[in-house]
CSV table of C-alpha atoms and ligand atoms in Angstrom, one decimal:
chain,number,residue,atom,x,y,z
A,9,ALA,CA,36.0,62.9,119.4
A,10,VAL,CA,37.5,62.3,122.8
A,11,ALA,CA,39.1,64.9,124.8
A,12,GLU,CA,41.3,64.2,127.8
A,13,PRO,CA,39.7,64.7,131.2
A,14,GLY,CA,39.7,68.3,132.1
A,15,VAL,CA,40.2,69.5,128.5
A,16,ALA,CA,36.6,68.4,127.7
A,17,VAL,CA,35.3,70.6,130.5
A,18,LEU,CA,37.2,73.6,129.3
A,19,CYS,CA,36.4,73.2,125.7
A,20,PRO,CA,34.4,70.7,123.6
A,21,VAL,CA,37.3,70.2,121.2
A,22,ASP,CA,35.4,68.7,118.2
A,23,VAL,CA,32.6,71.2,118.4
A,24,ARG,CA,34.6,74.4,118.6
A,25,VAL,CA,37.5,73.5,116.5
A,26,SER,CA,36.8,70.6,114.3
A,27,PRO,CA,33.2,69.9,113.4
A,28,PRO,CA,32.3,66.3,113.0
A,29,SER,CA,31.8,66.7,109.3
A,30,GLN,CA,35.4,67.5,108.8
A,31,GLN,CA,36.8,64.8,111.0
A,32,PRO,CA,38.5,61.9,109.2
A,33,THR,CA,36.2,59.0,108.6
A,34,LEU,CA,38.9,56.5,107.7
A,35,ALA,CA,41.0,56.9,110.8
A,36,THR,CA,42.5,53.5,110.6
A,37,GLY,CA,46.1,52.3,111.1
A,38,ARG,CA,49.0,53.8,113.1
A,39,SER,CA,49.7,56.8,110.9
A,40,ALA,CA,46.1,57.8,110.8
A,41,GLY,CA,46.0,57.5,114.6
A,42,ARG,CA,49.1,59.7,115.0
A,43,GLU,CA,47.6,62.2,112.6
A,44,GLN,CA,44.4,62.3,114.7
A,45,THR,CA,46.4,62.8,118.0
A,46,LYS,CA,48.4,65.6,116.4
A,47,ARG,CA,45.2,67.4,115.3
A,48,ARG,CA,43.6,66.9,118.7
A,49,ARG,CA,46.6,68.5,120.3
A,50,ALA,CA,46.6,71.4,118.0
A,51,ALA,CA,42.9,71.8,118.6
A,52,MET,CA,43.5,71.7,122.3
A,53,ARG,CA,46.1,74.4,122.1
A,54,VAL,CA,43.8,76.6,120.1
A,55,ALA,CA,41.0,75.9,122.5
A,56,TYR,CA,43.1,76.8,125.5
A,57,ARG,CA,44.1,80.0,123.8
A,58,ASN,CA,40.5,80.8,122.9
A,59,ALA,CA,39.3,80.0,126.4
A,60,ARG,CA,41.7,82.4,127.8
A,61,GLU,CA,41.1,85.1,125.3
A,62,GLU,CA,37.4,84.7,125.5
A,63,ASP,CA,36.9,84.8,129.3
A,64,PRO,CA,35.4,88.2,129.7
A,65,LEU,CA,35.6,88.0,133.5
A,66,GLU,CA,39.4,87.5,133.4
A,67,GLU,CA,39.7,90.4,131.0
A,68,ILE,CA,37.8,92.7,133.3
A,69,GLU,CA,39.9,91.5,136.3
A,70,GLU,CA,43.1,92.1,134.4
A,71,GLY,CA,41.9,95.6,133.3
A,72,GLU,CA,41.0,96.4,136.9
A,73,GLN,CA,44.4,95.3,138.2
A,74,GLU,CA,46.2,97.4,135.6
A,75,ARG,CA,44.1,100.4,136.3
A,76,GLN,CA,44.7,100.1,140.0
A,77,GLN,CA,48.4,99.7,139.4
A,78,ARG,CA,48.5,102.8,137.1
A,79,GLU,CA,46.6,104.8,139.7
A,80,GLN,CA,48.9,103.8,142.4
A,81,HIS,CA,51.9,104.6,140.3
A,82,GLU,CA,50.5,108.1,139.5
A,83,LEU,CA,49.8,108.7,143.1
A,84,GLU,CA,53.3,107.7,144.0
A,85,GLN,CA,54.8,110.0,141.3
A,86,GLN,CA,52.7,112.8,142.6
A,87,ARG,CA,53.9,112.2,146.1
A,88,ILE,CA,57.5,112.1,144.9
A,89,GLY,CA,57.0,115.3,142.9
A,90,GLN,CA,55.7,117.0,146.0
A,91,LEU,CA,58.6,115.8,148.1
A,92,VAL,CA,61.1,116.9,145.4
A,93,GLU,CA,59.5,120.4,145.5
A,94,LYS,CA,59.8,120.5,149.3
A,95,THR,CA,63.4,119.4,149.1
A,96,VAL,CA,64.3,121.9,146.4
A,97,ALA,CA,62.6,124.6,148.6
A,98,GLY,CA,64.7,123.5,151.5
A,99,GLU,CA,61.7,122.4,153.6
A,100,ILE,CA,63.2,118.9,153.8
A,101,PRO,CA,67.0,118.8,154.2
A,102,VAL,CA,68.3,116.8,151.3
A,103,HIS,CA,70.8,115.0,153.4
A,104,ALA,CA,68.2,113.9,155.9
A,105,LEU,CA,65.6,112.4,153.5
A,106,GLU,CA,66.2,108.8,154.8
A,107,THR,CA,65.4,109.8,158.4
A,108,GLN,CA,62.6,112.2,157.6
A,109,LEU,CA,60.8,109.8,155.3
A,110,SER,CA,61.7,106.6,157.2
A,111,ASP,CA,62.0,105.0,153.8
A,112,CYS,CA,65.5,104.6,152.2
A,113,ASP,CA,64.1,103.7,148.7
A,114,LEU,CA,61.8,106.7,148.6
A,115,ALA,CA,64.6,109.0,149.9
A,116,VAL,CA,66.8,107.9,146.9
A,117,ARG,CA,64.0,108.6,144.4
A,118,VAL,CA,63.4,112.1,145.9
A,119,ARG,CA,67.0,112.9,146.0
A,120,ARG,CA,67.4,112.0,142.4
A,121,GLY,CA,64.5,114.3,141.5
A,122,TRP,CA,66.2,117.0,143.6
A,123,LEU,CA,69.5,116.4,141.8
A,124,THR,CA,68.0,116.5,138.3
A,125,GLN,CA,66.3,119.8,139.1
A,126,ASN,CA,69.5,121.1,140.6
A,127,THR,CA,71.9,120.1,137.8
A,128,ASN,CA,69.6,119.8,134.8
A,129,LYS,CA,71.3,116.4,134.1
A,130,SER,CA,69.5,113.2,133.5
A,131,LEU,CA,70.5,110.3,135.8
A,132,SER,CA,69.0,107.7,133.5
A,133,GLY,CA,72.3,105.9,133.1
A,134,LEU,CA,72.8,105.5,136.8
A,135,PRO,CA,70.8,102.6,138.1
A,136,MET,CA,68.5,103.0,141.1
A,137,GLN,CA,66.4,99.8,141.3
A,138,GLY,CA,67.7,96.5,142.6
A,139,PHE,CA,69.8,97.9,145.5
A,140,ASP,CA,69.2,97.5,149.2
A,141,TYR,CA,69.5,101.1,150.3
A,142,LYS,CA,68.7,100.3,153.9
A,143,SER,CA,71.8,98.3,154.1
A,144,VAL,CA,74.1,101.2,153.4
A,145,HIS,CA,72.2,103.9,155.3
A,146,GLY,CA,74.2,105.2,158.2
A,147,VAL,CA,77.0,102.7,157.6
A,148,CYS,CA,78.5,103.0,154.1
A,149,ALA,CA,77.3,106.1,152.2
A,150,GLU,CA,75.3,109.4,152.5
A,151,MET,CA,73.4,111.5,149.9
A,152,VAL,CA,72.8,108.3,148.0
A,153,VAL,CA,71.3,108.7,144.4
A,154,GLY,CA,72.0,105.2,143.0
A,155,TYR,CA,74.8,102.8,142.6
A,156,VAL,CA,77.5,101.9,140.1
A,157,PRO,CA,77.4,98.2,139.0
A,158,LEU,CA,80.8,96.6,138.4
A,159,PRO,CA,81.5,93.3,136.8
A,160,VAL,CA,82.9,90.6,139.1
A,161,GLY,CA,85.0,87.8,137.7
A,162,VAL,CA,86.9,85.0,139.3
A,163,ALA,CA,90.6,84.0,139.0
A,164,GLY,CA,91.4,80.5,140.0
A,165,PRO,CA,91.7,77.9,141.1
A,166,LEU,CA,94.5,79.3,143.3
A,167,LEU,CA,96.1,76.7,145.4
A,168,LEU,CA,97.4,78.3,148.6
A,169,ASN,CA,98.4,76.6,151.9
A,170,GLY,CA,96.8,73.4,150.5
A,171,LYS,CA,93.4,75.0,149.9
A,172,GLN,CA,91.9,76.0,146.5
A,173,TYR,CA,90.4,79.4,146.1
A,174,GLN,CA,88.4,81.1,143.3
A,175,VAL,CA,89.3,84.7,143.8
A,176,PRO,CA,86.6,87.3,143.1
A,177,LEU,CA,87.9,90.5,141.4
A,178,ALA,CA,85.7,93.5,140.6
A,179,THR,CA,87.3,95.5,137.8
A,180,VAL,CA,86.7,97.3,134.5
A,181,GLU,CA,90.3,96.7,133.4
A,182,GLY,CA,90.0,94.2,130.6
A,183,ALA,CA,92.4,91.3,130.7
A,184,LEU,CA,93.2,91.8,134.4
A,185,ILE,CA,91.2,88.8,135.6
A,186,ALA,CA,92.3,86.6,132.7
A,187,SER,CA,95.9,87.5,133.4
A,188,THR,CA,95.6,86.8,137.1
A,189,ARG,CA,94.0,83.5,136.3
A,190,ARG,CA,97.0,82.5,134.2
A,191,GLY,CA,99.2,83.3,137.2
A,192,CYS,CA,97.0,81.1,139.4
A,193,LYS,CA,97.3,78.3,136.9
A,194,ALA,CA,101.1,78.5,137.0
A,195,ILE,CA,101.1,78.4,140.8
A,196,SER,CA,98.5,75.7,141.1
A,197,GLU,CA,100.1,73.4,138.5
A,198,SER,CA,103.4,73.8,140.3
A,199,GLY,CA,102.1,72.5,143.6
A,200,GLY,CA,100.6,75.7,145.0
A,201,ALA,CA,101.8,78.6,147.1
A,202,SER,CA,102.6,78.9,150.8
A,203,ALA,CA,101.9,82.1,152.8
A,204,ARG,CA,102.5,83.2,156.4
A,205,VAL,CA,101.4,86.2,158.4
A,206,THR,CA,104.6,87.6,159.9
A,207,LYS,CA,103.0,90.5,161.9
A,208,GLN,CA,99.5,91.9,162.6
A,209,GLY,CA,98.4,95.2,164.1
A,210,MET,CA,96.3,98.1,163.1
A,211,THR,CA,97.7,101.5,164.0
A,212,ARG,CA,96.5,104.9,165.0
A,213,ALA,CA,98.9,107.7,165.8
A,214,PRO,CA,97.4,110.9,167.4
A,215,VAL,CA,99.4,114.1,167.4
A,216,LEU,CA,99.8,115.5,170.9
A,217,LEU,CA,101.0,118.9,171.8
A,218,PHE,CA,102.9,119.6,175.1
A,219,PRO,CA,104.0,122.9,176.6
A,220,SER,CA,107.7,122.0,175.9
A,221,ALA,CA,109.7,119.5,174.0
A,222,MET,CA,110.9,118.1,177.4
A,223,ARG,CA,107.3,117.4,178.4
A,224,ALA,CA,106.8,115.6,175.1
A,225,CYS,CA,109.8,113.5,176.0
A,226,ASP,CA,108.4,112.8,179.5
A,227,PHE,CA,105.3,111.5,177.8
A,228,GLN,CA,107.3,109.3,175.5
A,229,GLU,CA,109.2,107.8,178.5
A,230,TRP,CA,106.0,107.2,180.4
A,231,ILE,CA,104.0,105.5,177.7
A,232,GLU,CA,106.8,103.4,176.4
A,233,SER,CA,107.6,102.1,179.8
A,234,ALA,CA,106.8,98.4,180.3
A,235,ASP,CA,105.5,99.3,183.8
A,236,ASN,CA,102.7,101.6,182.4
A,237,LEU,CA,101.7,99.4,179.4
A,238,PRO,CA,99.3,97.2,181.3
A,239,ARG,CA,97.3,100.2,182.5
A,240,VAL,CA,97.1,101.6,179.0
A,241,GLN,CA,96.2,98.2,177.6
A,242,GLU,CA,93.4,97.8,180.2
A,243,LYS,CA,91.9,101.2,179.3
A,244,PHE,CA,92.1,100.4,175.6
A,245,ALA,CA,90.5,97.0,176.0
A,246,SER,CA,87.5,98.5,177.9
A,247,THR,CA,86.2,99.9,174.6
A,248,SER,CA,86.0,96.7,172.6
A,249,ARG,CA,85.6,92.9,172.9
A,250,PHE,CA,88.2,92.4,170.2
A,251,GLY,CA,90.6,95.4,170.2
A,252,ARG,CA,93.8,94.6,172.1
A,253,LEU,CA,96.6,97.1,172.4
A,254,GLN,CA,100.0,95.5,171.6
A,255,SER,CA,102.4,98.4,171.7
A,256,VAL,CA,102.9,102.2,171.6
A,257,LYS,CA,105.8,103.8,170.0
A,258,VAL,CA,106.4,107.6,170.2
A,259,ALA,CA,108.2,109.9,167.8
A,260,VAL,CA,108.9,113.4,169.2
A,261,ALA,CA,109.0,116.5,167.0
A,262,GLY,CA,109.7,119.6,169.1
A,263,LYS,CA,106.8,120.0,171.4
A,264,GLN,CA,104.7,117.5,169.6
A,265,ALA,CA,104.5,113.7,170.2
A,266,TYR,CA,103.2,111.2,167.7
A,267,ALA,CA,102.2,108.1,169.6
A,268,ARG,CA,101.7,105.1,167.2
A,269,PHE,CA,99.3,102.7,168.9
A,270,CYS,CA,99.4,99.2,167.4
A,271,CYS,CA,96.5,96.9,168.1
A,272,ALA,CA,95.0,93.5,167.4
A,273,THR,CA,91.5,93.9,166.0
A,274,GLY,CA,90.1,90.4,165.5
A,275,ASP,CA,88.4,90.0,162.1
A,276,ALA,CA,87.8,93.8,161.7
A,277,MET,CA,90.1,95.9,159.6
A,278,GLY,CA,90.1,97.9,162.8
A,279,MET,CA,90.2,101.6,162.1
A,280,ASN,CA,87.1,102.3,164.1
A,281,MET,CA,88.0,100.0,166.9
A,282,VAL,CA,91.5,101.4,167.3
A,283,SER,CA,90.3,105.0,167.2
A,284,LYS,CA,87.8,104.3,170.0
A,285,GLY,CA,90.5,102.6,172.1
A,286,VAL,CA,93.0,105.4,171.6
A,287,ASN,CA,90.5,108.0,172.4
A,288,ALA,CA,89.7,106.3,175.8
A,289,VAL,CA,93.4,106.1,176.6
A,290,LEU,CA,94.0,109.8,175.8
A,291,ASP,CA,91.1,110.8,178.0
A,292,ASP,CA,92.5,108.8,180.8
A,293,LEU,CA,96.0,110.3,180.4
A,294,ILE,CA,94.7,113.9,180.3
A,295,ALA,CA,92.6,113.3,183.4
A,296,ASN,CA,95.3,111.5,185.4
A,297,GLU,CA,98.8,111.9,184.1
A,298,PHE,CA,99.3,114.7,181.6
A,299,PRO,CA,96.8,117.5,182.1
A,300,ASP,CA,99.0,119.7,180.0
A,301,MET,CA,98.7,117.5,177.0
A,302,GLN,CA,96.6,118.7,174.1
A,303,VAL,CA,95.2,116.3,171.5
A,304,LEU,CA,95.7,118.2,168.2
A,305,GLY,CA,94.3,115.3,166.1
A,306,LEU,CA,93.3,111.7,166.8
A,307,SER,CA,95.2,110.9,163.6
A,308,GLY,CA,98.5,112.7,163.2
A,309,ASN,CA,99.4,110.9,159.9
A,310,MET,CA,102.0,108.7,161.4
A,311,CYS,CA,99.4,105.9,161.5
A,312,CYS,CA,99.7,106.1,158.4
A,313,ASP,CA,96.3,105.7,156.7
A,314,LYS,CA,95.7,106.0,153.0
A,315,LYS,CA,99.0,107.7,152.2
A,316,ALA,CA,102.2,106.2,150.8
A,317,ALA,CA,104.6,106.2,153.8
A,318,ALA,CA,107.8,104.5,154.7
A,319,ILE,CA,106.5,103.7,158.2
A,320,ASN,CA,104.0,101.2,156.9
A,321,TRP,CA,106.7,99.7,154.6
A,322,VAL,CA,109.1,99.3,157.5
A,323,GLU,CA,106.9,98.7,160.6
A,324,GLY,CA,103.9,97.1,158.9
A,325,ARG,CA,100.2,97.9,159.2
A,326,GLY,CA,97.3,95.5,159.2
A,327,TYR,CA,98.7,92.2,158.0
A,328,SER,CA,102.3,91.7,157.1
A,329,VAL,CA,102.4,88.7,154.7
A,330,VAL,CA,105.0,86.8,152.8
A,331,VAL,CA,104.0,84.3,150.1
A,332,GLU,CA,106.1,82.0,147.9
A,333,ALA,CA,106.0,79.3,145.3
A,334,THR,CA,108.4,77.4,143.1
A,335,ILE,CA,107.2,77.3,139.6
A,336,SER,CA,108.4,74.3,137.7
A,337,GLY,CA,110.4,74.9,134.6
A,338,ASP,CA,107.9,73.3,132.2
A,339,VAL,CA,105.1,75.5,133.6
A,340,VAL,CA,107.3,78.5,133.1
A,341,THR,CA,107.7,77.5,129.4
A,342,LYS,CA,104.2,76.2,128.7
A,343,VAL,CA,102.0,78.5,130.9
A,344,LEU,CA,104.0,81.6,131.3
A,345,LYS,CA,105.7,81.3,127.9
A,346,THR,CA,109.1,82.5,129.0
A,347,THR,CA,112.3,81.2,130.5
A,348,VAL,CA,113.5,81.2,134.1
A,349,GLN,CA,116.5,83.2,133.1
A,350,ASP,CA,114.6,85.9,131.2
A,351,VAL,CA,111.9,86.4,133.8
A,352,VAL,CA,114.5,86.7,136.6
A,353,ALA,CA,116.5,89.2,134.6
A,354,LEU,CA,113.4,91.3,133.9
A,355,ASN,CA,112.3,91.3,137.5
A,356,THR,CA,115.7,92.7,138.6
A,357,ALA,CA,115.7,95.3,135.9
A,358,LYS,CA,112.1,96.4,136.3
A,359,ASN,CA,110.8,95.7,139.8
A,360,LEU,CA,114.1,96.3,141.6
A,361,VAL,CA,116.4,98.7,139.6
A,362,GLY,CA,113.6,100.4,137.7
A,363,SER,CA,111.6,101.1,140.9
A,364,ALA,CA,114.7,102.3,142.7
A,365,MET,CA,115.4,104.7,139.8
A,366,ALA,CA,111.9,106.0,140.2
A,367,GLY,CA,112.4,106.4,143.9
A,368,ALA,CA,109.5,104.1,144.6
A,369,LEU,CA,108.1,103.7,148.1
A,370,GLY,CA,107.0,100.1,148.5
A,371,GLY,CA,106.5,99.8,144.8
A,372,TYR,CA,108.9,97.1,144.0
A,373,ASN,CA,106.4,95.1,142.0
A,374,ALA,CA,104.8,95.0,138.6
A,375,HIS,CA,101.1,95.7,139.4
A,376,ALA,CA,100.2,94.6,142.9
A,377,SER,CA,97.6,97.4,143.3
A,378,ASN,CA,95.6,96.0,140.3
A,379,ILE,CA,94.8,92.8,142.2
A,380,VAL,CA,94.6,94.4,145.6
A,381,THR,CA,92.1,97.0,144.5
A,382,ALA,CA,89.9,94.6,142.5
A,383,LEU,CA,89.8,92.2,145.4
A,384,PHE,CA,89.2,95.0,147.9
A,385,ILE,CA,86.2,96.2,145.9
A,386,ALA,CA,84.7,92.8,145.4
A,387,THR,CA,85.0,91.9,149.1
A,388,GLY,CA,83.9,95.2,150.7
A,389,GLN,CA,87.2,96.5,151.9
A,390,ASP,CA,88.1,100.2,152.2
A,391,ALA,CA,89.4,100.7,148.6
A,392,ALA,CA,91.3,103.8,149.5
A,393,GLN,CA,93.6,101.6,151.7
A,394,ASN,CA,94.9,100.0,148.5
A,395,ILE,CA,97.7,102.6,148.7
A,396,GLU,CA,99.5,101.0,151.6
A,397,SER,CA,98.0,97.5,151.1
A,398,SER,CA,99.6,97.4,147.6
A,399,GLN,CA,103.1,97.9,149.0
A,400,CYS,CA,104.9,94.8,147.7
A,401,LEU,CA,108.4,93.5,147.1
A,402,THR,CA,108.4,90.9,144.3
A,403,LEU,CA,111.5,88.7,144.1
A,404,LEU,CA,112.3,86.1,141.5
A,405,SER,CA,115.2,83.8,141.5
A,406,ALA,CA,116.3,80.6,139.8
A,407,ALA,CA,115.7,77.4,141.8
A,408,ASN,CA,116.9,73.8,141.5
A,409,ASP,CA,120.0,74.6,139.6
A,410,GLY,CA,118.2,76.9,137.2
A,411,ALA,CA,115.5,74.4,136.3
A,412,ASP,CA,112.7,76.1,138.2
A,413,LEU,CA,111.6,79.5,139.3
A,414,HIS,CA,111.2,80.7,142.8
A,415,VAL,CA,108.8,83.6,143.3
A,416,SER,CA,107.9,85.5,146.5
A,417,CYS,CA,105.9,88.6,147.4
A,418,THR,CA,106.5,90.4,150.6
A,419,MET,CA,103.6,92.7,151.6
A,420,PRO,CA,104.0,94.5,154.9
A,421,SER,CA,100.7,96.4,155.2
A,422,ILE,CA,97.6,94.5,153.9
A,423,GLU,CA,94.6,96.1,155.6
A,424,VAL,CA,91.6,93.8,155.4
A,425,GLY,CA,88.7,92.8,157.5
A,426,THR,CA,85.8,90.3,157.2
A,427,VAL,CA,83.4,92.2,159.5
A,428,GLY,CA,82.5,95.9,159.6
A,429,GLY,CA,82.1,98.5,156.9
A,430,GLY,CA,81.2,97.2,153.5
A,431,THR,CA,81.9,93.6,154.3
A,432,GLY,CA,78.4,93.1,155.6
A,433,LEU,CA,76.7,94.1,152.4
A,434,ALA,CA,75.1,91.1,150.6
A,435,PRO,CA,77.1,91.2,147.3
A,436,GLN,CA,80.4,91.8,149.1
A,437,ARG,CA,79.6,89.2,151.7
A,438,ALA,CA,78.9,86.7,148.9
A,439,CYS,CA,82.4,87.3,147.5
A,440,LEU,CA,83.9,86.8,151.0
A,441,ASP,CA,81.8,83.6,151.3
A,442,LEU,CA,83.2,82.4,148.0
A,443,LEU,CA,86.6,82.5,149.7
A,444,GLY,CA,85.2,80.9,152.8
A,445,VAL,CA,86.1,83.9,155.0
A,446,ALA,CA,82.8,85.7,155.4
A,447,GLY,CA,82.0,87.4,158.8
A,448,ALA,CA,83.6,86.7,162.1
A,449,SER,CA,85.6,83.6,162.7
A,450,THR,CA,83.7,81.5,165.2
A,451,GLU,CA,86.7,79.5,166.3
A,452,THR,CA,89.5,82.1,166.5
A,453,PRO,CA,88.7,85.8,166.2
A,454,GLY,CA,90.9,87.2,163.4
A,455,ALA,CA,91.3,83.9,161.6
A,456,ASN,CA,89.1,84.9,158.7
A,457,SER,CA,90.7,88.3,158.0
A,458,ARG,CA,94.2,86.6,158.4
A,459,GLU,CA,93.2,84.1,155.7
A,460,LEU,CA,91.9,86.9,153.5
A,461,ALA,CA,95.2,88.8,153.8
A,462,MET,CA,97.1,85.7,152.7
A,463,VAL,CA,94.7,85.2,149.7
A,464,VAL,CA,95.4,88.9,148.8
A,465,ALA,CA,99.1,88.3,148.8
A,466,ALA,CA,98.9,85.0,146.8
A,467,ALA,CA,96.5,86.6,144.2
A,468,VAL,CA,99.0,89.4,143.9
A,469,MET,CA,101.8,86.9,143.3
A,470,ALA,CA,99.7,85.3,140.6
A,471,GLY,CA,99.3,88.7,138.9
A,472,GLU,CA,103.0,89.4,139.2
A,473,LEU,CA,103.9,86.1,137.5
A,474,SER,CA,101.5,86.7,134.7
A,475,LEU,CA,102.4,90.3,134.0
A,476,MET,CA,106.2,89.6,134.1
A,477,SER,CA,105.9,86.9,131.5
B,638,ADP,P1,86.5,98.7,161.8
B,638,ADP,O1,87.1,98.9,163.1
B,638,ADP,O2,87.2,97.7,160.9
B,638,ADP,O3,86.1,100.0,161.2
B,638,ADP,P2,84.0,98.2,163.0
B,638,ADP,O4,84.5,98.6,164.4
B,638,ADP,O5,83.1,99.2,162.3
B,638,ADP,O6,85.2,97.9,162.1
B,638,ADP,O7,83.3,96.8,163.0
B,638,ADP,C1,83.7,95.8,163.8
B,638,ADP,C2,82.5,95.4,164.7
B,638,ADP,O8,82.3,94.0,164.6
B,638,ADP,C3,82.7,95.7,166.1
B,638,ADP,O9,81.6,96.2,166.7
B,638,ADP,C4,83.1,94.4,166.7
B,638,ADP,O10,82.7,94.3,168.1
B,638,ADP,C5,82.3,93.4,165.9
B,638,ADP,N1,82.8,92.1,165.8
B,638,ADP,C6,82.1,90.9,165.9
B,638,ADP,N2,82.9,89.9,165.8
B,638,ADP,C7,84.2,90.3,165.6
B,638,ADP,C8,85.4,89.7,165.3
B,638,ADP,N3,85.6,88.4,165.3
B,638,ADP,N4,86.5,90.5,165.2
B,638,ADP,C9,86.3,91.8,165.2
B,638,ADP,N5,85.2,92.5,165.4
B,638,ADP,C10,84.1,91.7,165.6
């Protein structure tokens, strides 16, 4: 018998598996040859297996490795157990495990042990492994004990301003992605959507207390004066490479003044940036112009962050975007399965009159917040800002003598960024990258977040079209 080179060295095939006495003696013709080859191969497979199983050295090595791993694991468990005890006893502050242990993964393990002891609840359903805890430490979350995985799906292609997007949506609401995708299809098959940013500026409005209402008015006059703006802008700009103050508008309420600072923030959503700038301006004003001014709060709620408020609806916050498309009549019939007349009538009755009856504030839409929130979570935005970011006016009207459907969404306060916060985390960054807007724009600071804001508005419009039909 002939074994292939290499195989013969490992195992003498005919000796160990098929003794010569059992080998075919009439191995003639093609079929006999094939039969022989088949047997040899089978023999080789068995021989390989035997060789592996029978190598005592390998077995010992494997056993040794396993033993070492087991011992290491036991030592680790012991160490974690000791650290948990110390944490429970208050010897290590539970909030400071990351800094005290200089190991974010270990800190999470110990904190889970502490939590289990504290609550008597199993955390087995909350995943721990497979997450880069270092990336969130000191930036995104504290007292971390695990993470909540969310499915991410894509809606698209969405043709917007001549470019195709696959829009990542993180949600557990069944049918949301499929429905948005249907809207994208209607838009894309009708030639796409067009969007424009009509205004941009992140705002912060500290509440300032003066000895009298008249002094509050003095402050308003001073800071709103065109003569003083450059000085305030200079102070503001000294705190950031990207933050640039555009305007300050003051509302006086008795002895209090609410100064709404509005700033360009490049590709950052801008809350941190604008807060730093405003702080520097206020320090300067107290030192040099208004020593009798007291800062009651850096945010006086006229900003207005994460609350439903008319000021964002009217004045805008973040990106103000308008997006439109003309959906051809046959797409309305075939994809949206409705008629132009019906969908226009429903929009008026529901999104305009119905929302007016409900006293809605910026809620003149079908479900903008569904898409905004799913996109925000997927791309690392501040999900709590979905409140103002979801303010949206959806308008539908007949176009081309009733043959087609015109749709628009006007969204005055989409707050997004492509740098800072959760946008730098690997999964969220991958979603931003899918849209081609990850990180800081190298050409024009702000271009990436501007594009993202328009994608948000267009995806919302897709969602509106689908839900309304
Ligand atoms: P936010 O103000 O949205 O909370 P951060 O201030 O935490 O965001 O993060 C923005 C950071 O990114 C700042 O340190 C800023 O200097 C930096 N940065 C780098 N490139 C850009 C850019 N193109 N636009 C805005 N910020 C940028």
